[in-house]
PDB file of C-alpha atoms in Angstrom:
ATOM      1  CA  UNK P   1     -58.147 -72.899  -0.889  1.00  0.00           C
ATOM      2  CA  UNK P   2     -60.057 -69.735  -1.705  1.00  0.00           C
ATOM      3  CA  UNK P   3     -57.399 -67.605   0.014  1.00  0.00           C
ATOM      4  CA  UNK P   4     -54.562 -69.401  -1.825  1.00  0.00           C
ATOM      5  CA  UNK P   5     -56.393 -68.931  -5.134  1.00  0.00           C
ATOM      6  CA  UNK P   6     -56.945 -65.249  -4.480  1.00  0.00           C
ATOM      7  CA  UNK P   7     -53.255 -64.769  -3.612  1.00  0.00           C
ATOM      8  CA  UNK P   8     -52.173 -66.470  -6.820  1.00  0.00           C
ATOM      9  CA  UNK P   9     -54.461 -64.244  -8.831  1.00  0.00           C
ATOM     10  CA  UNK P  10     -53.107 -61.122  -7.109  1.00  0.00           C
ATOM     11  CA  UNK P  11     -49.526 -62.283  -7.663  1.00  0.00           C
ATOM     12  CA  UNK P  12     -50.250 -62.859 -11.360  1.00  0.00           C
ATOM     13  CA  UNK P  13     -51.878 -59.454 -11.653  1.00  0.00           C
ATOM     14  CA  UNK P  14     -48.839 -57.823  -9.991  1.00  0.00           C
ATOM     15  CA  UNK P  15     -46.474 -59.595 -12.399  1.00  0.00           C
ATOM     16  CA  UNK P  16     -48.510 -58.391 -15.387  1.00  0.00           C
ATOM     17  CA  UNK P  17     -48.536 -54.749 -14.233  1.00  0.00           C
ATOM     18  CA  UNK P  18     -44.749 -54.535 -13.473  1.00  0.00           C
ATOM     19  CA  UNK P  19     -43.135 -52.089 -15.956  1.00  0.00           C
ATOM     20  CA  UNK P  20     -40.202 -53.388 -18.022  1.00  0.00           C
ATOM     21  CA  UNK P  21     -36.745 -51.920 -17.235  1.00  0.00           C
ATOM     22  CA  UNK P  22     -36.008 -48.767 -19.205  1.00  0.00           C
ATOM     23  CA  UNK P  23     -33.955 -49.406 -22.296  1.00  0.00           C
ATOM     24  CA  UNK P  24     -30.620 -47.636 -22.471  1.00  0.00           C
ATOM     25  CA  UNK P  25     -30.432 -45.541 -25.626  1.00  0.00           C
ATOM     26  CA  UNK P  26     -27.673 -46.714 -27.925  1.00  0.00           C
ATOM     27  CA  UNK P  27     -25.153 -43.963 -28.420  1.00  0.00           C
ATOM     28  CA  UNK P  28     -23.609 -43.588 -31.857  1.00  0.00           C
ATOM     29  CA  UNK P  29     -19.969 -42.588 -31.951  1.00  0.00           C
ATOM     30  CA  UNK P  30     -19.449 -39.588 -34.152  1.00  0.00           C
ATOM     31  CA  UNK P  31     -16.861 -39.939 -36.874  1.00  0.00           C
ATOM     32  CA  UNK P  32     -14.830 -37.023 -35.563  1.00  0.00           C
ATOM     33  CA  UNK P  33     -14.572 -38.650 -32.115  1.00  0.00           C
ATOM     34  CA  UNK P  34     -13.368 -42.052 -33.326  1.00  0.00           C
ATOM     35  CA  UNK P  35      -9.820 -42.721 -32.235  1.00  0.00           C
ATOM     36  CA  UNK P  36      -7.269 -44.702 -34.208  1.00  0.00           C
ATOM     37  CA  UNK P  37      -4.844 -47.075 -32.566  1.00  0.00           C
ATOM     38  CA  UNK P  38      -1.163 -46.967 -33.438  1.00  0.00           C
ATOM     39  CA  UNK P  39      -1.412 -50.141 -35.490  1.00  0.00           C
ATOM     40  CA  UNK P  40      -4.502 -48.863 -37.244  1.00  0.00           C
ATOM     41  CA  UNK P  41      -2.778 -45.588 -38.053  1.00  0.00           C
ATOM     42  CA  UNK P  42       0.169 -47.442 -39.577  1.00  0.00           C
ATOM     43  CA  UNK P  43      -2.195 -49.614 -41.611  1.00  0.00           C
ATOM     44  CA  UNK P  44      -4.236 -46.651 -42.867  1.00  0.00           C
ATOM     45  CA  UNK P  45      -1.091 -44.701 -43.691  1.00  0.00           C
ATOM     46  CA  UNK P  46       0.304 -47.619 -45.677  1.00  0.00           C
ATOM     47  CA  UNK P  47      -2.806 -48.168 -47.780  1.00  0.00           C
ATOM     48  CA  UNK P  48      -2.307 -45.229 -50.245  1.00  0.00           C
ATOM     49  CA  UNK P  49       1.279 -46.305 -50.925  1.00  0.00           C
ATOM     50  CA  UNK P  50       0.166 -49.889 -51.417  1.00  0.00           C
ATOM     51  CA  UNK P  51      -2.614 -48.793 -53.775  1.00  0.00           C
ATOM     52  CA  UNK P  52      -0.184 -46.780 -55.918  1.00  0.00           C
ATOM     53  CA  UNK P  53       2.319 -49.657 -55.965  1.00  0.00           C
ATOM     54  CA  UNK P  54      -0.319 -52.210 -56.959  1.00  0.00           C
ATOM     55  CA  UNK P  55      -1.672 -49.934 -59.698  1.00  0.00           C
ATOM     56  CA  UNK P  56       1.831 -49.328 -61.091  1.00  0.00           C
ATOM     57  CA  UNK P  57       2.878 -52.990 -60.970  1.00  0.00           C
ATOM     58  CA  UNK P  58      -0.351 -54.057 -62.674  1.00  0.00           C
ATOM     59  CA  UNK P  59      -0.023 -51.469 -65.452  1.00  0.00           C
ATOM     60  CA  UNK P  60       3.693 -52.210 -65.912  1.00  0.00           C
ATOM     61  CA  UNK P  61       3.080 -55.950 -66.146  1.00  0.00           C
ATOM     62  CA  UNK P  62       0.397 -55.446 -68.788  1.00  0.00           C
ATOM     63  CA  UNK P  63       2.600 -53.187 -70.950  1.00  0.00           C
ATOM     64  CA  UNK P  64       5.657 -55.415 -70.642  1.00  0.00           C
ATOM     65  CA  UNK P  65       3.562 -58.457 -71.555  1.00  0.00           C
ATOM     66  CA  UNK P  66       2.659 -56.752 -74.838  1.00  0.00           C
ATOM     67  CA  UNK P  67       6.112 -55.275 -75.491  1.00  0.00           C
ATOM     68  CA  UNK P  68       9.110 -56.468 -73.482  1.00  0.00           C
ATOM     69  CA  UNK P  69      11.115 -53.387 -74.563  1.00  0.00           C
ATOM     70  CA  UNK P  70       8.522 -50.905 -73.365  1.00  0.00           C
ATOM     71  CA  UNK P  71      10.175 -47.911 -71.666  1.00  0.00           C
ATOM     72  CA  UNK P  72       7.163 -46.082 -70.306  1.00  0.00           C
ATOM     73  CA  UNK P  73       6.524 -48.265 -67.251  1.00  0.00           C
ATOM     74  CA  UNK P  74       9.670 -50.281 -66.506  1.00  0.00           C
ATOM     75  CA  UNK P  75       9.604 -53.120 -64.032  1.00  0.00           C
ATOM     76  CA  UNK P  76      11.064 -52.697 -60.520  1.00  0.00           C
ATOM     77  CA  UNK P  77      13.996 -54.929 -61.533  1.00  0.00           C
ATOM     78  CA  UNK P  78      14.822 -52.681 -64.476  1.00  0.00           C
ATOM     79  CA  UNK P  79      14.642 -49.542 -62.316  1.00  0.00           C
ATOM     80  CA  UNK P  80      16.794 -51.072 -59.597  1.00  0.00           C
ATOM     81  CA  UNK P  81      19.402 -52.167 -62.149  1.00  0.00           C
ATOM     82  CA  UNK P  82      19.647 -48.669 -63.637  1.00  0.00           C
ATOM     83  CA  UNK P  83      19.720 -47.030 -60.211  1.00  0.00           C
ATOM     84  CA  UNK P  84      22.375 -49.449 -58.954  1.00  0.00           C
ATOM     85  CA  UNK P  85      24.588 -48.771 -61.985  1.00  0.00           C
ATOM     86  CA  UNK P  86      24.337 -45.003 -61.458  1.00  0.00           C
ATOM     87  CA  UNK P  87      25.272 -45.451 -57.799  1.00  0.00           C
ATOM     88  CA  UNK P  88      28.167 -47.902 -58.209  1.00  0.00           C
ATOM     89  CA  UNK P  89      29.579 -47.751 -61.770  1.00  0.00           C
ATOM     90  CA  UNK P  90      31.889 -44.768 -62.476  1.00  0.00           C
ATOM     91  CA  UNK P  91      31.033 -42.610 -65.449  1.00  0.00           C
ATOM     92  CA  UNK P  92      33.272 -43.320 -68.452  1.00  0.00           C
ATOM     93  CA  UNK P  93      34.009 -39.659 -69.145  1.00  0.00           C
ATOM     94  CA  UNK P  94      34.263 -38.073 -65.698  1.00  0.00           C
ATOM     95  CA  UNK P  95      34.985 -41.125 -63.563  1.00  0.00           C
ATOM     96  CA  UNK P  96      32.378 -39.961 -61.008  1.00  0.00           C
ATOM     97  CA  UNK P  97      29.600 -42.008 -59.524  1.00  0.00           C
ATOM     98  CA  UNK P  98      26.753 -40.146 -61.170  1.00  0.00           C
ATOM     99  CA  UNK P  99      24.097 -40.606 -58.493  1.00  0.00           C
ATOM    100  CA  UNK P 100      26.294 -39.373 -55.662  1.00  0.00           C
ATOM    101  CA  UNK P 101      27.750 -36.517 -57.724  1.00  0.00           C
ATOM    102  CA  UNK P 102      24.241 -35.367 -58.659  1.00  0.00           C
ATOM    103  CA  UNK P 103      23.042 -35.706 -55.080  1.00  0.00           C
ATOM    104  CA  UNK P 104      25.980 -33.732 -53.690  1.00  0.00           C
ATOM    105  CA  UNK P 105      25.563 -30.928 -56.232  1.00  0.00           C
ATOM    106  CA  UNK P 106      21.822 -30.617 -55.628  1.00  0.00           C
ATOM    107  CA  UNK P 107      22.053 -30.743 -51.832  1.00  0.00           C
ATOM    108  CA  UNK P 108      24.757 -28.072 -51.756  1.00  0.00           C
ATOM    109  CA  UNK P 109      22.557 -25.748 -53.816  1.00  0.00           C
ATOM    110  CA  UNK P 110      19.447 -26.583 -51.809  1.00  0.00           C
ATOM    111  CA  UNK P 111      21.007 -26.114 -48.384  1.00  0.00           C
ATOM    112  CA  UNK P 112      22.811 -22.939 -49.466  1.00  0.00           C
ATOM    113  CA  UNK P 113      19.601 -21.405 -50.800  1.00  0.00           C
ATOM    114  CA  UNK P 114      17.418 -22.474 -47.881  1.00  0.00           C
ATOM    115  CA  UNK P 115      20.116 -21.479 -45.380  1.00  0.00           C
ATOM    116  CA  UNK P 116      20.383 -18.010 -46.905  1.00  0.00           C
ATOM    117  CA  UNK P 117      16.598 -17.659 -46.907  1.00  0.00           C
ATOM    118  CA  UNK P 118      16.431 -18.777 -43.271  1.00  0.00           C
ATOM    119  CA  UNK P 119      18.990 -16.180 -42.214  1.00  0.00           C
ATOM    120  CA  UNK P 120      17.137 -13.435 -44.072  1.00  0.00           C
ATOM    121  CA  UNK P 121      13.793 -14.571 -42.627  1.00  0.00           C
ATOM    122  CA  UNK P 122      15.170 -14.582 -39.102  1.00  0.00           C
ATOM    123  CA  UNK P 123      16.713 -11.117 -39.301  1.00  0.00           C
ATOM    124  CA  UNK P 124      13.999  -9.341 -41.269  1.00  0.00           C
ATOM    125  CA  UNK P 125      11.120 -11.226 -39.672  1.00  0.00           C
ATOM    126  CA  UNK P 126      12.155 -10.266 -36.153  1.00  0.00           C
ATOM    127  CA  UNK P 127      12.926  -6.688 -37.186  1.00  0.00           C
ATOM    128  CA  UNK P 128       9.599  -6.250 -38.974  1.00  0.00           C
ATOM    129  CA  UNK P 129       7.606  -7.892 -36.239  1.00  0.00           C
ATOM    130  CA  UNK P 130       9.293  -6.248 -33.271  1.00  0.00           C
ATOM    131  CA  UNK P 131      10.291  -2.743 -34.412  1.00  0.00           C
ATOM    132  CA  UNK P 132       7.374  -0.581 -35.655  1.00  0.00           C
ATOM    133  CA  UNK P 133       9.532   1.710 -37.806  1.00  0.00           C
ATOM    134  CA  UNK P 134      11.117  -1.238 -39.621  1.00  0.00           C
ATOM    135  CA  UNK P 135       7.654  -2.740 -40.048  1.00  0.00           C
ATOM    136  CA  UNK P 136       6.345   0.443 -41.649  1.00  0.00           C
ATOM    137  CA  UNK P 137       9.412   0.596 -43.884  1.00  0.00           C
ATOM    138  CA  UNK P 138       9.735  -3.000 -45.110  1.00  0.00           C
ATOM    139  CA  UNK P 139       6.419  -4.816 -44.660  1.00  0.00           C
ATOM    140  CA  UNK P 140       4.723  -3.351 -47.789  1.00  0.00           C
ATOM    141  CA  UNK P 141       7.789  -4.208 -49.879  1.00  0.00           C
ATOM    142  CA  UNK P 142       7.953  -7.772 -48.582  1.00  0.00           C
ATOM    143  CA  UNK P 143       4.212  -8.184 -49.137  1.00  0.00           C
ATOM    144  CA  UNK P 144       4.572  -7.196 -52.784  1.00  0.00           C
ATOM    145  CA  UNK P 145       7.635  -9.410 -53.328  1.00  0.00           C
ATOM    146  CA  UNK P 146       5.705 -12.384 -51.947  1.00  0.00           C
ATOM    147  CA  UNK P 147       3.282 -12.360 -54.865  1.00  0.00           C
ATOM    148  CA  UNK P 148       5.952 -12.295 -57.601  1.00  0.00           C
ATOM    149  CA  UNK P 149       6.270 -15.753 -59.206  1.00  0.00           C
ATOM    150  CA  UNK P 150       9.889 -16.732 -58.479  1.00  0.00           C
ATOM    151  CA  UNK P 151      10.258 -18.744 -61.693  1.00  0.00           C
ATOM    152  CA  UNK P 152       9.509 -15.551 -63.650  1.00  0.00           C
ATOM    153  CA  UNK P 153      12.698 -14.136 -62.174  1.00  0.00           C
ATOM    154  CA  UNK P 154      14.837 -17.042 -63.390  1.00  0.00           C
ATOM    155  CA  UNK P 155      15.750 -15.497 -66.784  1.00  0.00           C
ATOM    156  CA  UNK P 156      16.582 -12.211 -65.048  1.00  0.00           C
ATOM    157  CA  UNK P 157      18.846 -14.009 -62.578  1.00  0.00           C
ATOM    158  CA  UNK P 158      20.633 -15.892 -65.344  1.00  0.00           C
ATOM    159  CA  UNK P 159      21.189 -12.649 -67.275  1.00  0.00           C
ATOM    160  CA  UNK P 160      22.326 -10.699 -64.233  1.00  0.00           C
ATOM    161  CA  UNK P 161      24.277 -13.382 -62.372  1.00  0.00           C
ATOM    162  CA  UNK P 162      25.283 -15.773 -65.140  1.00  0.00           C
ATOM    163  CA  UNK P 163      24.646 -19.487 -65.408  1.00  0.00           C
ATOM    164  CA  UNK P 164      26.733 -20.484 -62.380  1.00  0.00           C
ATOM    165  CA  UNK P 165      25.778 -21.537 -58.898  1.00  0.00           C
ATOM    166  CA  UNK P 166      24.968 -18.002 -57.727  1.00  0.00           C
ATOM    167  CA  UNK P 167      21.855 -17.716 -59.889  1.00  0.00           C
ATOM    168  CA  UNK P 168      20.508 -21.100 -58.778  1.00  0.00           C
ATOM    169  CA  UNK P 169      21.087 -20.430 -55.071  1.00  0.00           C
ATOM    170  CA  UNK P 170      19.629 -16.940 -55.404  1.00  0.00           C
ATOM    171  CA  UNK P 171      16.502 -18.320 -57.071  1.00  0.00           C
ATOM    172  CA  UNK P 172      15.919 -20.726 -54.180  1.00  0.00           C
ATOM    173  CA  UNK P 173      16.503 -17.968 -51.615  1.00  0.00           C
ATOM    174  CA  UNK P 174      14.245 -15.465 -53.383  1.00  0.00           C
ATOM    175  CA  UNK P 175      11.606 -18.134 -53.902  1.00  0.00           C
ATOM    176  CA  UNK P 176      11.157 -19.078 -50.260  1.00  0.00           C
ATOM    177  CA  UNK P 177      12.486 -16.140 -48.213  1.00  0.00           C
ATOM    178  CA  UNK P 178       9.603 -13.618 -48.582  1.00  0.00           C
ATOM    179  CA  UNK P 179       6.974 -16.035 -47.300  1.00  0.00           C
ATOM    180  CA  UNK P 180       9.240 -17.034 -44.421  1.00  0.00           C
ATOM    181  CA  UNK P 181       9.840 -13.378 -43.529  1.00  0.00           C
ATOM    182  CA  UNK P 182       6.110 -12.678 -43.339  1.00  0.00           C
ATOM    183  CA  UNK P 183       5.492 -15.799 -41.279  1.00  0.00           C
ATOM    184  CA  UNK P 184       8.193 -14.959 -38.746  1.00  0.00           C
ATOM    185  CA  UNK P 185       7.046 -11.337 -38.557  1.00  0.00           C
ATOM    186  CA  UNK P 186       3.489 -12.454 -37.846  1.00  0.00           C
ATOM    187  CA  UNK P 187       4.732 -14.825 -35.149  1.00  0.00           C
ATOM    188  CA  UNK P 188       6.663 -12.007 -33.467  1.00  0.00           C
ATOM    189  CA  UNK P 189       3.647  -9.685 -33.615  1.00  0.00           C
ATOM    190  CA  UNK P 190       1.553 -12.401 -31.934  1.00  0.00           C
ATOM    191  CA  UNK P 191       3.762 -12.424 -28.827  1.00  0.00           C
ATOM    192  CA  UNK P 192       1.700 -11.602 -25.723  1.00  0.00           C
ATOM    193  CA  UNK P 193       2.084  -7.919 -24.846  1.00  0.00           C
ATOM    194  CA  UNK P 194       2.330  -8.955 -21.182  1.00  0.00           C
ATOM    195  CA  UNK P 195       5.650 -10.685 -21.861  1.00  0.00           C
ATOM    196  CA  UNK P 196       7.094  -7.608 -23.545  1.00  0.00           C
ATOM    197  CA  UNK P 197       5.798  -5.347 -20.759  1.00  0.00           C
ATOM    198  CA  UNK P 198       7.363  -7.567 -18.096  1.00  0.00           C
ATOM    199  CA  UNK P 199      10.672  -7.612 -19.955  1.00  0.00           C
ATOM    200  CA  UNK P 200      10.679  -3.815 -20.104  1.00  0.00           C
ATOM    201  CA  UNK P 201       9.728  -3.600 -16.449  1.00  0.00           C
ATOM    202  CA  UNK P 202      12.741  -5.751 -15.587  1.00  0.00           C
ATOM    203  CA  UNK P 203      14.981  -3.271 -17.406  1.00  0.00           C
ATOM    204  CA  UNK P 204      15.561  -5.143 -20.631  1.00  0.00           C
ATOM    205  CA  UNK P 205      16.581  -3.056 -23.612  1.00  0.00           C
ATOM    206  CA  UNK P 206      15.547  -3.813 -27.186  1.00  0.00           C
ATOM    207  CA  UNK P 207      18.581  -5.976 -27.973  1.00  0.00           C
ATOM    208  CA  UNK P 208      18.203  -7.995 -24.769  1.00  0.00           C
ATOM    209  CA  UNK P 209      14.519  -8.595 -25.450  1.00  0.00           C
ATOM    210  CA  UNK P 210      15.317  -9.771 -28.977  1.00  0.00           C
ATOM    211  CA  UNK P 211      17.912 -12.256 -27.744  1.00  0.00           C
ATOM    212  CA  UNK P 212      16.196 -13.534 -24.609  1.00  0.00           C
ATOM    213  CA  UNK P 213      12.494 -13.164 -25.419  1.00  0.00           C
ATOM    214  CA  UNK P 214      11.767 -12.914 -29.144  1.00  0.00           C
ATOM    215  CA  UNK P 215      14.380 -15.335 -30.476  1.00  0.00           C
ATOM    216  CA  UNK P 216      13.475 -18.298 -28.227  1.00  0.00           C
ATOM    217  CA  UNK P 217       9.771 -17.754 -28.892  1.00  0.00           C
ATOM    218  CA  UNK P 218      10.382 -17.560 -32.641  1.00  0.00           C
ATOM    219  CA  UNK P 219      12.711 -20.532 -33.047  1.00  0.00           C
ATOM    220  CA  UNK P 220      10.026 -23.300 -33.261  1.00  0.00           C
ATOM    221  CA  UNK P 221       8.124 -21.328 -35.882  1.00  0.00           C
ATOM    222  CA  UNK P 222      11.330 -20.699 -37.835  1.00  0.00           C
ATOM    223  CA  UNK P 223      12.034 -24.442 -38.045  1.00  0.00           C
ATOM    224  CA  UNK P 224       8.448 -25.042 -39.136  1.00  0.00           C
ATOM    225  CA  UNK P 225       8.899 -22.390 -41.845  1.00  0.00           C
ATOM    226  CA  UNK P 226      12.005 -24.171 -43.105  1.00  0.00           C
ATOM    227  CA  UNK P 227      10.132 -27.488 -43.202  1.00  0.00           C
ATOM    228  CA  UNK P 228       7.293 -25.908 -45.196  1.00  0.00           C
ATOM    229  CA  UNK P 229       9.763 -24.194 -47.537  1.00  0.00           C
ATOM    230  CA  UNK P 230      11.534 -27.416 -48.498  1.00  0.00           C
ATOM    231  CA  UNK P 231       8.891 -28.362 -51.080  1.00  0.00           C
ATOM    232  CA  UNK P 232       9.054 -25.056 -53.012  1.00  0.00           C
ATOM    233  CA  UNK P 233      12.847 -25.039 -52.627  1.00  0.00           C
ATOM    234  CA  UNK P 234      13.102 -28.420 -54.355  1.00  0.00           C
ATOM    235  CA  UNK P 235      10.825 -27.112 -57.108  1.00  0.00           C
ATOM    236  CA  UNK P 236      13.036 -24.089 -57.767  1.00  0.00           C
ATOM    237  CA  UNK P 237      16.162 -26.250 -57.610  1.00  0.00           C
ATOM    238  CA  UNK P 238      14.872 -28.726 -60.190  1.00  0.00           C
ATOM    239  CA  UNK P 239      13.757 -25.879 -62.465  1.00  0.00           C
ATOM    240  CA  UNK P 240      17.133 -24.129 -62.277  1.00  0.00           C
ATOM    241  CA  UNK P 241      19.080 -27.344 -62.856  1.00  0.00           C
ATOM    242  CA  UNK P 242      16.869 -28.292 -65.787  1.00  0.00           C
ATOM    243  CA  UNK P 243      17.663 -25.040 -67.601  1.00  0.00           C
ATOM    244  CA  UNK P 244      21.356 -24.470 -66.941  1.00  0.00           C
ATOM    245  CA  UNK P 245      23.488 -27.068 -65.225  1.00  0.00           C
ATOM    246  CA  UNK P 246      25.946 -29.866 -65.901  1.00  0.00           C
ATOM    247  CA  UNK P 247      25.188 -31.989 -62.845  1.00  0.00           C
ATOM    248  CA  UNK P 248      22.435 -32.376 -60.301  1.00  0.00           C
ATOM    249  CA  UNK P 249      19.335 -34.457 -59.769  1.00  0.00           C
ATOM    250  CA  UNK P 250      17.134 -32.127 -61.800  1.00  0.00           C
ATOM    251  CA  UNK P 251      19.688 -31.929 -64.580  1.00  0.00           C
ATOM    252  CA  UNK P 252      19.885 -35.731 -64.812  1.00  0.00           C
ATOM    253  CA  UNK P 253      16.111 -36.143 -64.967  1.00  0.00           C
ATOM    254  CA  UNK P 254      15.744 -33.677 -67.825  1.00  0.00           C
ATOM    255  CA  UNK P 255      18.793 -35.103 -69.604  1.00  0.00           C
ATOM    256  CA  UNK P 256      17.583 -38.694 -69.744  1.00  0.00           C
ATOM    257  CA  UNK P 257      14.011 -37.746 -70.645  1.00  0.00           C
ATOM    258  CA  UNK P 258      15.257 -37.289 -74.204  1.00  0.00           C
ATOM    259  CA  UNK P 259      15.755 -41.064 -74.349  1.00  0.00           C
ATOM    260  CA  UNK P 260      12.533 -41.922 -72.473  1.00  0.00           C
ATOM    261  CA  UNK P 261      14.651 -43.455 -69.719  1.00  0.00           C
ATOM    262  CA  UNK P 262      11.902 -43.893 -67.198  1.00  0.00           C
ATOM    263  CA  UNK P 263      14.038 -46.525 -65.476  1.00  0.00           C
ATOM    264  CA  UNK P 264      16.270 -43.607 -64.400  1.00  0.00           C
ATOM    265  CA  UNK P 265      13.662 -40.868 -63.978  1.00  0.00           C
ATOM    266  CA  UNK P 266      11.369 -42.774 -61.619  1.00  0.00           C
ATOM    267  CA  UNK P 267      14.154 -43.901 -59.229  1.00  0.00           C
ATOM    268  CA  UNK P 268      15.506 -40.345 -59.211  1.00  0.00           C
ATOM    269  CA  UNK P 269      12.066 -39.014 -58.248  1.00  0.00           C
ATOM    270  CA  UNK P 270      11.855 -41.563 -55.446  1.00  0.00           C
ATOM    271  CA  UNK P 271      15.396 -40.654 -54.348  1.00  0.00           C
ATOM    272  CA  UNK P 272      14.501 -36.941 -54.217  1.00  0.00           C
ATOM    273  CA  UNK P 273      11.418 -37.814 -52.186  1.00  0.00           C
ATOM    274  CA  UNK P 274      13.483 -39.828 -49.711  1.00  0.00           C
ATOM    275  CA  UNK P 275      15.966 -36.964 -49.334  1.00  0.00           C
ATOM    276  CA  UNK P 276      13.136 -34.505 -48.714  1.00  0.00           C
ATOM    277  CA  UNK P 277      11.477 -36.787 -46.163  1.00  0.00           C
ATOM    278  CA  UNK P 278      14.790 -37.358 -44.353  1.00  0.00           C
ATOM    279  CA  UNK P 279      15.473 -33.601 -44.240  1.00  0.00           C
ATOM    280  CA  UNK P 280      11.997 -32.908 -42.900  1.00  0.00           C
ATOM    281  CA  UNK P 281      12.421 -35.587 -40.230  1.00  0.00           C
ATOM    282  CA  UNK P 282      15.775 -34.155 -39.139  1.00  0.00           C
ATOM    283  CA  UNK P 283      14.273 -30.673 -38.847  1.00  0.00           C
ATOM    284  CA  UNK P 284      11.404 -32.037 -36.767  1.00  0.00           C
ATOM    285  CA  UNK P 285      13.921 -33.723 -34.430  1.00  0.00           C
ATOM    286  CA  UNK P 286      15.903 -30.466 -34.283  1.00  0.00           C
ATOM    287  CA  UNK P 287      12.802 -28.575 -33.208  1.00  0.00           C
ATOM    288  CA  UNK P 288      12.275 -31.041 -30.344  1.00  0.00           C
ATOM    289  CA  UNK P 289      15.889 -30.621 -29.238  1.00  0.00           C
ATOM    290  CA  UNK P 290      16.074 -26.830 -29.534  1.00  0.00           C
ATOM    291  CA  UNK P 291      12.601 -26.011 -28.212  1.00  0.00           C
ATOM    292  CA  UNK P 292      11.248 -28.944 -26.178  1.00  0.00           C
ATOM    293  CA  UNK P 293       8.742 -26.623 -24.495  1.00  0.00           C
ATOM    294  CA  UNK P 294       6.977 -26.191 -27.862  1.00  0.00           C
ATOM    295  CA  UNK P 295       6.205 -29.935 -28.018  1.00  0.00           C
ATOM    296  CA  UNK P 296       4.603 -30.737 -24.674  1.00  0.00           C
ATOM    297  CA  UNK P 297       3.083 -34.043 -25.806  1.00  0.00           C
ATOM    298  CA  UNK P 298       6.212 -35.495 -27.393  1.00  0.00           C
ATOM    299  CA  UNK P 299       7.432 -37.167 -24.222  1.00  0.00           C
ATOM    300  CA  UNK P 300       4.356 -39.307 -23.893  1.00  0.00           C
TER     301      UNK P 300
END
């Protein structure tokens, strides 16, 4: 009995002296390391649009409840009716469908101006970035031109080139080309010297290196430059059309503002936004097609 009692006491003493298992420290996930699922990203991206829509619908409903003829914040039905009429009902004087005529006129000016700026950026950017003598000759001039506010040149362009399409297209080209030239030149100057040395070792002359080395390396950046230039290009287009034009999206917005026609202005702004987003998306797809090596993670 004594031995069994002693053993029980020793067993109890051993149980009391056993150390508890070490607690695992709880790790806190840093905010910058938190990942977002695809569904979560879609939800988060939708929230700002939903917040703006809810705020507008609430404010519009309150104003229309006080005054049914209020023009400042029209209802979605009123905006859709005005937009649908502009898209489907021919104009009484010209017989044109106003929305499509304005869209065609604005897109022709926009693409002509951006296309001209892209060509200038490609030629001058590669020349400045790849040929030291051209760089010494043109880079200071381009740097100074970059800081000139393009809208300040609008009166000069209208005086020198008239009120036609040339002045509007030139304004867009002058507005976005200098920045694009500097960007492309910087991209060319960032090319690894080892690549250029290898090309020269293999017997490539300057023209061959431009075509087979510099141009492929520059193409993704050029498309990115065009995508970034679309916003300023739309700004210059709207400004030019607002001052001197007889058709175009910018012209229509500034024409109907005299009558407080927000049911036309707001749908036109949304339409311009959709056109800009679609153009940006097409350019992004073009970059993947032309230079798939520049988007290594796109195939995942």
